[in-house]
Amino acid sequence: MSDRPAVRRSNFLTDIIDADLAAGRHSRVVTRFPPEPNGYLHIGHAKSIALNFGLAQQYGGVCHLRMDDTNPVTEDTDYVESIQFDVKWLGGQWDGEVRYASNYFGKMYELAEALVLAGKAYVDHQTVEEIRKNRGDFNTAGVNSPFRDRSVQENLDWLRRMKAGELADGTCVLRAKIDMASPNLLMRDPLVYRIRHAHHHRTGDTWCIYPMYDYAHPLEDALEGITHSICTLEFETNRELYDWFLDQTGPWTPRPRQYEFARLALGYTVMSKRKLLQLVVEKRVSGWDDPRMPTVAGMRRRGVTPEALRDFADLIGVAKNNSMVDIGKLEYCIRQDLERTSRRALAVLKPLAVTLTNWPDSTIEQLTVPWWPGDASKGTRQVPFAKHLIIEHGDFAEEPAADWKRLAPGREVRLYGAYFVKCFGVDRDPLTKEINGLRCSVDLHTKGGTAPDGRQPAATLHWVAAKTALTADVRLYDRLFAVEQPDADGDFLQHLNPDSLTVLQARLEPALASAAPGDSFQFVRQGFFVADAKDSQPGAPVWNRTITLRDTWAKPAAPAKPAARPAAEVRAKPAAPQLGEGHQARLDWLEKHPEAKELCTQLGAEPSAFAAFAQNPADLEFLRQAIAGGARPADAFRWQRNELAGLLAARKTTTPPFGGKEFAAFVRLVTDATITTGAAKQLLEHWCEHGGDPLALVDHLGLRRVDDTAAIQVAVRQVMDQHSAEVLRFRAGEAKLLGVLLGAAMRAAKGADPQTVRATLLQQLGE
RNA sequence: AGGGGGAUCGUCUAAUGGCAGGACCGCAGACUCUGAAUCUGCUUAUCAAGGUUCGAAUCCUUGUCCCCCUGCCA
């Protein structure tokens, strides 16, 4: 995607892909970016684009660009164009042609008929309200539709009439027959097709029924051979349905899997399409590409580069945490890129006239100034210097503060690329008394900015010559919203930043007249500016400020930092264990189950914790069998609860691949000291994965306990030799390195007792 | 209430039972023809309580807090 050295990104998705590749589930990675063509792409999409295209690139796979155009009433060809443009601009290179969900309408319909034939879908004539009402809610199961048990033939007839256009919008829908009592509301007979007599931007009037997202999306993925279907967190609940539809229509090779990551939330802006649209419609901004908008088009016009956006995506990473990204990170990426790519130019935003009293009236000197500071080889331009100059109003103070470095009465400064000047007089408007001009002298021996005597002024100022300076519109943009979370409460519009746009008539050095639309410059000491691509005229660019320079001196614009959490408040939190109502309920449960209670007493287990465990009948029975099999009760309980449970959870199951009796044999291995605890964990993991006989596995895996102290000493010695640096540091006082050394020693002295190894290590370390 | 997710410096994110790391921000200094950039250094974190383990951010238990799900949108 870019020519930068490929960085190895590591996140939960690369972990999954690594595992898939290692296990041979896929031989190559196919991802997709599936926007709905009903709006402009924004920076959140840019994150998704970087992710999907980046993952494909990182693994040598491909990424598809697919328009998810299943709802004809909101979608449009114009959006299709802008989306393609933006994706390309961001550097996304999709595999083959642009794809469209609508390309698969025929296949999707065939599969829907197959669903009906298989008795897995039915046509429902309930009204919208009835469907909603009968779906139930979080606490109550839904009720079956009266049309749920229609015959296959009847369903097929109705479906074909829907497709044939015989029915008006809303007459009926096709629903999947799943489970109206599912705790996941999406599984309560979700809609598959609805009737929409609407013109589709691609299929025209061919169809009058359109598939719903939950049905269409998995099929689009499967049909395209997508391996990893990556979407945002709010679709987690939809995954069960995604899998259901694929299971009912498959088998598919490859079989796509859906994974979810946290969408981007950025401070001082809004990201929802609805709110962005509202800003446009209500003319709070000039359009989708207003430079203050977080849209890709807006940022492009603002002067943000695709490189900056990609760097930003890399910087913020990918995870499942709901997070709010500090907008400063975006600003950092923008500055960092522009810093190394932009030419430097002189422009004065708020003018203050300067007259050089010792400069000849009519002399205009052309100074040659490099576009890149300190590197004339990359190009120079002529900058005229004359008697009447303009400097930045804010660069002069009549009564300077103690740390003031700029111009003041009696002080000398350097003019960028030109001469040293010294102020000796201030002119005022006779009426307002405001300063309207400075009288200065110029040191003619400092041409180019260096003094023969080597003196260095405290400041270097930007400037232009009054007579030759261009006058141009410069638009100063700031954050669109005044608060970090505009949509946290109430109406987000009330948080609009009234100062998000300021238009100035600025004075520019003449060379800037030839800037092409889209050209970026750093206006020295001001910020990065781009010639607007829309409003610039040939020879007369209009400028947008992309971003200011970082300013560590005067920081009025810096947002107040949220105060650090007061430590006292943290400590004030009650340290006492909080026992919820579940605690008492579990104790009550134990009272009602004397057998379990007796077992609990026998184990010496904490009653509430044991009850929580014992409330699962399968787990309790497993434990009973283990005890019956001869395992010491407390050990059986501990190993089952602390170790086995975790291993099973990691394998997404609850039933172990062996019975309680076999488990007892395993537990006895530890109790009778045939193997150490550490070895037992290894054994258990292997056993869960591959099955077999635990006793045989002990020798097969070489886990039998080793008590040979001589062998342990050799192993420890070896480890110390291999980790001499750590040993040195440990001896120098870094006690935490004992863990590293001990870990290595444990692995070397396989099967040895940890205490013995530890003692041996400590002893040798002390020598 | 039910279901699905999540909790690590102020912010974002690593560490897959063995040295809590990086980046942004901030602070201090150096350098500077941009109070920028660059360079150097520094401050700051495992939601809580128990348990398992030689060793826990990581495994187990119980809590706490946050997000998502009841469109014929995607």
Coordinates of N, CA and C (backbone and C1' of nucleotides) in Angstrom, one line a residue, chain A residues 15 36 68 70-71 128 132 135 137-139 170 183 185 191 194 196 213 235-236 315-316 318 321-324 329 332 339 344 403 405-406 414 417 448-449 522 525 549-553 555 561 578 586 638 641-642 681 729 736 739 742-743 754-755 758, chain B residues 1-28 32-38 45 47-56 59-64 66-74:
Chain A
D15 N -3.0 -12.4 15.0 CA -2.9 -13.6 15.8 C -3.8 -14.7 15.2
E36 N -21.4 0.8 2.2 CA -22.7 1.0 1.5 C -22.6 2.3 0.8
D68 N -21.8 -2.5 -0.9 CA -22.9 -3.2 -0.2 C -24.2 -2.6 -0.5
T70 N -27.5 -3.2 -1.0 CA -28.7 -4.0 -0.9 C -30.0 -3.2 -0.6
N71 N -29.8 -1.9 -0.5 CA -31.0 -1.1 -0.1 C -31.1 0.1 -1.2
V128 N -45.7 -4.9 10.1 CA -44.5 -4.5 10.8 C -44.7 -4.5 12.3
R132 N -42.8 -6.8 15.1 CA -42.1 -6.2 16.2 C -42.6 -6.6 17.6
R135 N -41.8 -10.2 18.4 CA -40.4 -10.6 18.6 C -40.1 -10.7 20.1
D137 N -38.9 -9.2 23.9 CA -37.8 -8.4 24.2 C -36.8 -9.1 25.0
F138 N -35.9 -8.4 25.7 CA -34.8 -9.1 26.4 C -35.3 -10.1 27.5
N139 N -36.5 -9.8 28.0 CA -36.9 -10.6 29.1 C -37.9 -11.7 28.7
G170 N -44.4 -4.1 1.7 CA -44.9 -4.3 3.0 C -45.9 -5.4 3.2
P183 N -32.2 -16.1 23.1 CA -31.8 -14.9 23.9 C -31.2 -13.8 23.0
L185 N -31.9 -11.7 20.1 CA -33.1 -11.2 19.4 C -32.9 -11.3 17.9
L191 N -35.6 -11.4 9.3 CA -36.1 -11.1 8.0 C -35.0 -11.4 7.0
R194 N -37.3 -8.4 1.8 CA -38.5 -7.5 1.9 C -38.8 -7.0 0.5
R196 N -39.5 -4.2 -2.1 CA -39.2 -2.7 -2.3 C -39.3 -2.5 -3.8
Y213 N -29.4 -7.2 5.2 CA -27.9 -7.3 5.5 C -27.5 -8.6 6.1
F235 N -21.4 -5.3 15.5 CA -21.9 -6.5 14.7 C -21.7 -7.8 15.5
E236 N -21.1 -7.7 16.7 CA -20.8 -8.9 17.4 C -22.0 -9.8 17.5
L315 N -0.6 4.1 13.9 CA -0.3 4.6 15.3 C -1.4 4.2 16.3
I316 N -2.6 4.2 15.9 CA -3.7 3.9 16.9 C -3.9 2.4 17.0
V318 N -5.2 -1.6 16.3 CA -6.5 -2.3 16.2 C -6.7 -3.1 17.4
N321 N -11.1 -2.7 22.3 CA -11.5 -1.8 23.3 C -12.3 -0.6 22.7
N322 N -13.4 -0.3 23.4 CA -14.0 1.0 23.0 C -13.1 2.1 23.4
S323 N -12.7 2.9 22.5 CA -11.7 3.9 22.9 C -12.0 5.2 22.2
M324 N -11.5 6.3 22.8 CA -11.6 7.6 22.2 C -10.2 8.1 21.9
K329 N -3.2 12.9 18.2 CA -2.4 11.9 17.5 C -2.6 12.1 16.0
Y332 N -0.5 15.0 15.1 CA 0.9 14.7 15.0 C 1.3 14.0 13.7
E339 N 5.8 18.1 7.5 CA 7.1 18.6 7.9 C 8.2 18.3 6.9
R344 N 9.0 25.8 2.3 CA 8.8 26.9 3.3 C 8.6 28.2 2.5
D403 N 10.3 36.9 29.0 CA 10.8 35.9 28.1 C 10.6 36.2 26.6
K405 N 11.1 37.2 22.9 CA 12.3 37.0 22.1 C 12.2 37.8 20.8
R406 N 11.0 38.3 20.5 CA 10.7 38.9 19.2 C 11.1 40.4 19.2
R414 N 16.2 39.0 13.3 CA 16.6 38.7 11.9 C 15.3 38.5 11.2
G417 N 15.9 34.9 6.0 CA 16.5 34.9 4.7 C 17.0 36.3 4.2
G448 N 21.4 38.1 4.0 CA 21.4 36.6 4.0 C 21.2 36.1 5.4
G449 N 21.2 37.0 6.4 CA 20.9 36.5 7.7 C 22.1 36.2 8.6
Q522 N 4.8 25.2 4.0 CA 4.7 25.7 5.4 C 4.9 27.2 5.3
R525 N 6.7 29.7 10.5 CA 6.3 30.1 11.9 C 4.8 30.1 12.0
L549 N 1.6 25.1 13.4 CA 2.8 24.5 13.9 C 2.6 24.3 15.4
R550 N 3.3 23.3 16.0 CA 3.2 23.1 17.4 C 3.8 24.4 18.0
D551 N 3.2 24.8 19.1 CA 3.6 26.1 19.7 C 3.8 25.9 21.2
T552 N 5.0 25.8 21.6 CA 5.2 25.5 23.0 C 5.4 26.8 23.8
W553 N 5.4 27.9 23.1 CA 5.6 29.2 23.8 C 4.3 29.7 24.3
K555 N 0.5 29.0 24.4 CA -0.4 27.9 24.2 C -1.8 28.2 24.7
K561 N -5.9 20.1 30.0 CA -5.7 18.7 30.2 C -6.5 18.2 31.4
Q578 N -16.6 -7.2 48.0 CA -18.0 -6.9 47.9 C -18.8 -8.1 47.6
R586 N -26.2 -18.2 46.3 CA -25.4 -19.4 46.2 C -25.4 -20.2 47.5
R638 N -9.5 -28.7 42.8 CA -8.6 -27.7 42.4 C -8.1 -27.8 40.9
R641 N -11.2 -27.2 38.6 CA -11.6 -25.8 38.6 C -10.6 -24.8 38.0
N642 N -9.4 -25.0 38.5 CA -8.4 -24.0 38.2 C -7.7 -24.2 36.8
K681 N 0.6 -29.6 34.4 CA -0.1 -28.6 33.5 C 0.2 -28.9 32.0
R729 N 23.2 -9.0 35.8 CA 22.2 -8.0 36.3 C 21.6 -8.4 37.6
K736 N 14.3 -9.0 40.1 CA 13.2 -9.5 39.3 C 13.7 -10.5 38.2
G739 N 13.1 -14.6 38.0 CA 12.0 -15.3 37.3 C 12.5 -15.8 36.0
L742 N 15.0 -18.6 36.5 CA 14.3 -19.8 37.0 C 13.5 -20.4 35.9
G743 N 12.8 -19.6 35.2 CA 12.0 -20.1 34.1 C 12.8 -21.0 33.1
P754 N 10.3 -27.6 41.4 CA 10.6 -26.2 41.3 C 11.4 -25.7 42.5
Q755 N 11.0 -26.2 43.7 CA 11.7 -25.7 44.9 C 13.2 -26.1 44.9
R758 N 14.9 -24.0 42.3 CA 15.1 -22.6 42.8 C 16.2 -22.6 43.8
Chain B
rA1 P -31.6 -6.4 37.8 O5' -31.4 -7.8 37.2 C5' -31.2 -8.0 35.8 C4' -32.4 -8.8 35.3 C3' -32.0 -9.7 34.1 O3' -31.6 -10.9 34.5 C1' -33.8 -8.2 33.5
rG2 P -30.2 -11.5 34.0 O5' -30.5 -11.9 32.5 C5' -31.4 -13.0 32.3 C4' -31.5 -13.3 30.8 C3' -30.2 -13.3 30.1 O3' -29.5 -14.5 30.2 C1' -31.7 -11.9 28.9
rG3 P -27.9 -14.6 30.1 O5' -27.6 -14.2 28.6 C5' -28.0 -15.1 27.6 C4' -27.7 -14.5 26.2 C3' -26.2 -14.0 26.0 O3' -25.4 -15.1 25.7 C1' -27.7 -12.3 25.3
rG4 P -23.8 -15.0 26.1 O5' -23.3 -14.0 25.1 C5' -23.4 -14.2 23.7 C4' -22.9 -12.9 23.0 C3' -21.5 -12.5 23.3 O3' -20.6 -13.3 22.6 C1' -23.0 -10.6 23.3
rG5 P -19.1 -13.3 23.2 O5' -18.6 -11.8 23.0 C5' -17.6 -11.3 23.7 C4' -17.4 -9.9 23.3 C3' -16.3 -9.2 24.1 O3' -15.0 -9.4 23.6 C1' -18.3 -7.9 24.2
rG6 P -13.8 -9.8 24.6 O5' -13.5 -8.4 25.3 C5' -13.2 -7.2 24.5 C4' -13.3 -6.0 25.2 C3' -12.4 -5.9 26.5 O3' -11.1 -5.6 26.1 C1' -14.6 -5.0 26.9
rA7 P -10.0 -6.0 27.3 O5' -10.1 -4.9 28.4 C5' -9.6 -3.6 28.2 C4' -10.1 -2.6 29.3 C3' -9.1 -2.5 30.4 O3' -9.0 -1.2 30.8 C1' -11.3 -3.1 31.2
rU8 P -7.8 -0.4 30.1 O5' -6.5 -1.2 30.7 C5' -6.2 -1.2 32.0 C4' -4.8 -1.2 32.2 C3' -4.0 0.0 31.7 O3' -4.0 1.1 32.5 C1' -2.9 -2.0 31.1
rC9 P -4.5 2.5 32.0 O5' -3.1 3.1 31.6 C5' -2.9 4.5 31.4 C4' -1.8 5.0 32.3 C3' -1.5 6.5 32.2 O3' -1.3 7.1 33.4 C1' 0.4 5.2 31.9
rG10 P -2.7 7.5 34.2 O5' -3.3 8.6 33.3 C5' -4.5 9.3 33.6 C4' -5.0 10.2 32.5 C3' -5.1 9.5 31.2 O3' -6.5 9.0 31.0 C1' -3.7 11.4 31.0
rU11 P -6.7 7.7 30.2 O5' -6.3 8.1 28.7 C5' -7.2 9.0 27.9 C4' -6.7 9.0 26.5 C3' -6.5 7.7 25.9 O3' -7.7 7.2 25.3 C1' -4.5 9.0 25.5
rC12 P -8.0 5.6 25.3 O5' -7.0 5.0 24.2 C5' -7.3 5.3 22.8 C4' -6.2 4.9 22.0 C3' -5.7 3.4 22.1 O3' -6.6 2.5 21.5 C1' -3.8 4.8 22.0
rU13 P -6.7 1.0 22.0 O5' -5.2 0.5 21.8 C5' -4.7 0.0 20.5 C4' -3.3 -0.3 20.6 C3' -2.9 -1.6 21.2 O3' -3.0 -2.6 20.2 C1' -1.5 0.1 22.1
rA14 P -3.0 -4.2 20.7 O5' -1.4 -4.3 20.8 C5' -0.9 -5.1 21.9 C4' 0.6 -5.2 21.8 C3' 1.2 -6.3 22.5 O3' 1.2 -7.5 21.7 C1' 2.3 -4.3 23.2
rA15 P 0.7 -8.9 22.2 O5' 1.7 -9.2 23.3 C5' 3.1 -9.2 23.1 C4' 3.8 -9.3 24.3 C3' 3.3 -10.4 25.3 O3' 3.9 -11.6 25.0 C1' 3.6 -8.3 26.4
rU16 P 3.8 -13.0 25.5 O5' 2.2 -13.2 25.8 C5' 1.8 -13.7 27.0 C4' 0.9 -14.9 26.8 C3' 1.6 -16.1 26.2 O3' 1.0 -17.3 26.6 C1' 0.0 -15.5 24.7
rG17 P 1.1 -18.2 27.6 O5' 1.7 -17.5 28.8 C5' 1.1 -17.5 30.1 C4' 2.0 -17.0 31.1 C3' 3.5 -17.5 30.9 O3' 4.4 -16.5 31.3 C1' 2.7 -18.1 33.0
rG18 P 5.3 -15.8 30.2 O5' 6.5 -15.3 31.2 C5' 6.2 -14.3 32.2 C4' 7.5 -13.9 32.9 C3' 8.6 -13.7 31.9 O3' 9.4 -12.6 32.4 C1' 9.2 -15.5 33.3
rC19 P 9.1 -11.2 31.9 O5' 10.4 -10.5 32.6 C5' 10.4 -10.3 34.1 C4' 11.0 -9.0 34.4 C3' 10.3 -7.8 33.6 O3' 10.4 -6.7 34.5 C1' 12.6 -8.0 32.9
rA20 P 9.1 -6.4 35.4 O5' 8.0 -5.9 34.4 C5' 8.2 -4.7 33.8 C4' 7.3 -4.6 32.6 C3' 7.1 -3.2 32.0 O3' 8.1 -2.9 31.1 C1' 5.0 -4.3 32.3
rG21 P 8.7 -1.4 31.2 O5' 9.0 -1.0 29.7 C5' 10.0 -1.8 29.0 C4' 9.6 -1.9 27.6 C3' 9.2 -0.6 26.9 O3' 10.3 0.2 26.5 C1' 7.6 -2.2 26.4
rG22 P 10.1 1.8 26.3 O5' 9.3 1.9 24.9 C5' 9.8 1.4 23.7 C4' 8.8 1.6 22.6 C3' 8.2 3.0 22.5 O3' 9.1 3.8 21.7 C1' 6.4 1.5 22.4
rA23 P 9.1 5.4 22.0 O5' 7.7 5.8 21.3 C5' 7.5 5.7 19.9 C4' 6.1 6.1 19.6 C3' 5.6 7.5 20.1 O3' 6.0 8.5 19.3 C1' 4.0 5.8 20.6
rC24 P 6.2 10.0 19.9 O5' 4.7 10.5 20.2 C5' 3.8 10.7 19.1 C4' 2.5 11.1 19.6 C3' 2.4 12.2 20.6 O3' 2.5 13.5 19.9 C1' 1.1 10.5 21.5
rC25 P 3.3 14.7 20.6 O5' 2.5 15.0 22.0 C5' 1.2 15.4 21.9 C4' 0.6 15.5 23.3 C3' 1.4 16.3 24.3 O3' 1.1 17.7 24.2 C1' 0.7 14.2 25.3
rG26 P 2.3 18.7 24.5 O5' 2.6 18.5 26.0 C5' 1.6 18.7 27.0 C4' 2.1 18.4 28.3 C3' 3.5 18.9 28.7 O3' 3.4 20.3 29.2 C1' 3.4 16.6 29.2
rC27 P 4.5 21.3 28.9 O5' 5.7 20.8 29.9 C5' 5.4 20.8 31.3 C4' 6.6 20.2 32.0 C3' 8.0 20.7 31.7 O3' 8.3 21.9 32.3 C1' 8.0 18.3 31.7
rA28 P 9.3 22.9 31.5 O5' 10.7 22.2 31.7 C5' 11.3 22.1 32.9 C4' 12.6 21.3 32.8 C3' 13.6 21.8 31.8 O3' 14.4 22.9 32.3 C1' 13.4 19.5 31.6
rU32 P 23.5 26.0 17.6 O5' 22.2 26.3 16.7 C5' 22.0 25.6 15.4 C4' 20.6 25.8 14.9 C3' 20.2 27.3 14.8 O3' 20.6 27.8 13.5 C1' 18.5 26.0 15.8
rC33 P 21.5 29.2 13.5 O5' 20.5 30.2 12.7 C5' 19.7 31.1 13.4 C4' 18.4 31.2 12.6 C3' 17.9 30.0 11.9 O3' 16.5 30.0 11.9 C1' 18.1 31.7 10.3
rU34 P 15.8 29.0 12.9 O5' 14.3 29.3 12.6 C5' 13.8 30.6 12.6 C4' 12.3 30.6 12.8 C3' 11.9 29.8 14.1 O3' 10.8 30.4 14.6 C1' 11.0 28.8 12.2
rG35 P 10.8 31.0 16.1 O5' 10.5 29.9 17.1 C5' 11.5 29.1 17.7 C4' 11.0 28.5 19.0 C3' 9.6 27.9 18.9 O3' 9.5 26.9 19.9 C1' 9.5 29.7 20.3
rA36 P 9.9 25.3 19.6 O5' 9.3 25.0 18.1 C5' 7.9 24.9 17.9 C4' 7.7 24.4 16.5 C3' 8.3 23.1 16.2 O3' 7.4 22.0 16.5 C1' 8.9 24.6 14.5
rA37 P 8.0 20.6 17.1 O5' 9.0 20.2 15.9 C5' 8.4 19.6 14.7 C4' 9.6 19.3 13.7 C3' 10.6 18.4 14.2 O3' 10.3 17.0 14.0 C1' 11.7 20.3 13.3
rU38 P 10.6 15.9 15.1 O5' 12.2 16.0 15.1 C5' 13.0 15.5 14.0 C4' 14.4 15.8 14.2 C3' 14.9 15.1 15.5 O3' 15.2 13.8 15.3 C1' 15.7 17.4 15.4
rA45 P 2.4 4.6 37.8 O5' 1.4 4.0 36.9 C5' 0.0 4.2 37.1 C4' -0.8 3.2 36.2 C3' -0.7 1.8 36.5 O3' -1.6 1.4 37.5 C1' -0.4 2.1 34.2
rC47 P -6.3 -3.8 34.9 O5' -7.2 -3.2 36.0 C5' -7.3 -1.8 36.2 C4' -8.3 -1.5 37.2 C3' -8.3 -2.4 38.4 O3' -7.3 -1.9 39.4 C1' -10.5 -2.3 37.6
rA48 P -6.6 -3.0 40.4 O5' -7.8 -3.4 41.3 C5' -8.3 -2.4 42.2 C4' -9.4 -3.1 43.1 C3' -8.9 -4.3 43.8 O3' -8.2 -4.1 45.0 C1' -11.0 -4.7 42.8
rA49 P -7.0 -5.1 45.4 O5' -7.8 -6.2 46.2 C5' -8.8 -5.9 47.2 C4' -9.6 -7.1 47.5 C3' -8.8 -8.4 47.6 O3' -8.2 -8.5 48.9 C1' -10.7 -8.7 46.3
rG50 P -7.1 -9.6 49.1 O5' -8.0 -10.9 49.3 C5' -7.4 -12.2 49.2 C4' -8.4 -13.2 48.9 C3' -7.8 -14.5 48.3 O3' -7.3 -15.3 49.3 C1' -9.6 -13.8 46.9
rG51 P -5.8 -15.8 49.2 O5' -6.0 -17.0 48.2 C5' -6.9 -18.0 48.4 C4' -7.2 -18.8 47.2 C3' -6.0 -19.4 46.5 O3' -5.6 -20.6 47.2 C1' -7.4 -18.4 44.8
rU52 P -4.1 -21.0 47.2 O5' -3.9 -21.5 45.7 C5' -4.6 -22.7 45.2 C4' -4.2 -22.9 43.8 C3' -2.7 -23.0 43.5 O3' -2.2 -24.3 43.8 C1' -3.8 -21.6 41.9
rU53 P -0.8 -24.4 44.6 O5' 0.2 -23.8 43.5 C5' 0.4 -24.5 42.3 C4' 1.3 -23.7 41.4 C3' 2.6 -23.2 42.1 O3' 3.6 -24.3 42.0 C1' 1.6 -21.4 40.9
rC54 P 4.5 -24.5 43.3 O5' 5.5 -23.3 43.3 C5' 6.3 -23.0 44.5 C4' 7.3 -21.9 44.1 C3' 6.7 -20.7 43.5 O3' 6.2 -19.8 44.4 C1' 8.6 -21.4 42.3
rG55 P 4.8 -19.1 44.1 O5' 5.1 -18.2 42.8 C5' 5.9 -17.0 43.0 C4' 6.2 -16.4 41.7 C3' 5.1 -16.0 40.8 O3' 4.6 -14.7 41.2 C1' 6.6 -17.2 39.5
rA56 P 3.0 -14.4 41.1 O5' 2.7 -14.5 39.6 C5' 3.3 -13.6 38.6 C4' 2.2 -13.1 37.7 C3' 1.2 -12.2 38.4 O3' 0.7 -11.2 37.4 C1' 0.1 -14.1 37.4
rC59 P -6.1 -15.3 31.0 O5' -6.0 -16.6 31.9 C5' -5.8 -17.9 31.3 C4' -5.9 -19.0 32.4 C3' -7.1 -18.8 33.3 O3' -8.3 -19.3 32.8 C1' -5.1 -19.3 34.6
rC60 P -9.7 -18.6 33.1 O5' -9.9 -19.2 34.6 C5' -10.1 -20.6 34.8 C4' -10.4 -20.8 36.3 C3' -11.5 -19.9 36.8 O3' -12.8 -20.4 36.6 C1' -9.6 -19.9 38.3
rU61 P -14.0 -19.4 36.4 O5' -14.2 -18.9 37.9 C5' -14.7 -19.9 38.9 C4' -14.8 -19.2 40.2 C3' -15.6 -17.9 40.2 O3' -17.0 -18.2 40.2 C1' -13.7 -17.6 41.5
rU62 P -18.0 -17.2 39.5 O5' -18.1 -16.0 40.6 C5' -18.5 -16.3 41.9 C4' -18.2 -15.2 42.8 C3' -18.8 -13.8 42.3 O3' -20.1 -13.7 42.7 C1' -16.5 -13.5 43.0
rG63 P -21.0 -12.7 42.0 O5' -20.5 -11.4 42.7 C5' -20.5 -10.2 41.9 C4' -19.7 -9.2 42.7 C3' -19.7 -7.8 42.0 O3' -20.8 -7.1 42.4 C1' -17.5 -8.5 42.4
rU64 P -21.6 -6.2 41.3 O5' -20.6 -5.0 41.0 C5' -20.2 -4.2 42.0 C4' -19.2 -3.2 41.5 C3' -19.5 -2.6 40.2 O3' -20.4 -1.4 40.4 C1' -17.3 -3.4 40.1
rC66 P -21.3 2.3 34.5 O5' -20.5 2.1 33.1 C5' -19.7 3.1 32.6 C4' -19.0 2.7 31.3 C3' -19.9 2.2 30.2 O3' -20.4 3.3 29.5 C1' -18.2 0.6 30.5
rC67 P -21.9 3.1 28.7 O5' -21.5 2.3 27.5 C5' -20.6 2.8 26.5 C4' -20.3 1.7 25.4 C3' -21.6 1.1 24.8 O3' -22.1 2.0 23.8 C1' -20.1 -0.6 25.4
rC68 P -23.6 1.9 23.4 O5' -23.8 0.5 22.6 C5' -23.1 0.3 21.4 C4' -23.3 -1.1 20.9 C3' -24.8 -1.6 20.9 O3' -25.4 -1.1 19.7 C1' -23.5 -3.2 21.9
rC69 P -27.0 -0.8 19.7 O5' -27.6 -2.3 19.7 C5' -27.4 -3.2 18.6 C4' -28.1 -4.5 18.9 C3' -29.5 -4.4 19.4 O3' -30.4 -4.3 18.3 C1' -28.3 -5.9 20.8
rU70 P -31.6 -3.2 18.3 O5' -32.8 -4.0 18.9 C5' -33.3 -5.1 18.1 C4' -34.7 -5.4 18.6 C3' -35.7 -4.3 18.6 O3' -36.3 -4.1 17.4 C1' -35.9 -5.5 20.7
rG71 P -36.7 -2.7 16.8 O5' -35.5 -2.3 15.8 C5' -35.2 -3.1 14.7 C4' -36.0 -2.7 13.5 C3' -35.7 -3.5 12.3 O3' -36.9 -3.5 11.5 C1' -35.3 -1.3 11.8
rC72 P -37.8 -4.7 11.3 O5' -37.9 -4.8 9.8 C5' -36.8 -5.1 9.0 C4' -37.0 -4.7 7.5 C3' -37.3 -3.2 7.4 O3' -36.7 -2.9 6.1 C1' -39.1 -4.4 6.5
rC73 P -35.8 -1.6 6.0 O5' -34.7 -1.6 7.1 C5' -33.5 -2.2 6.9 C4' -32.5 -1.1 6.6 C3' -31.1 -1.5 6.3 O3' -31.0 -1.9 4.9 C1' -31.1 0.3 7.8
rA74 P -30.2 -3.3 4.6 O5' -28.7 -2.9 4.9 C5' -28.0 -1.8 4.1 C4' -26.7 -1.4 4.8 C3' -25.8 -2.6 5.1 O3' -25.0 -2.8 4.0 C1' -26.1 -1.4 7.1

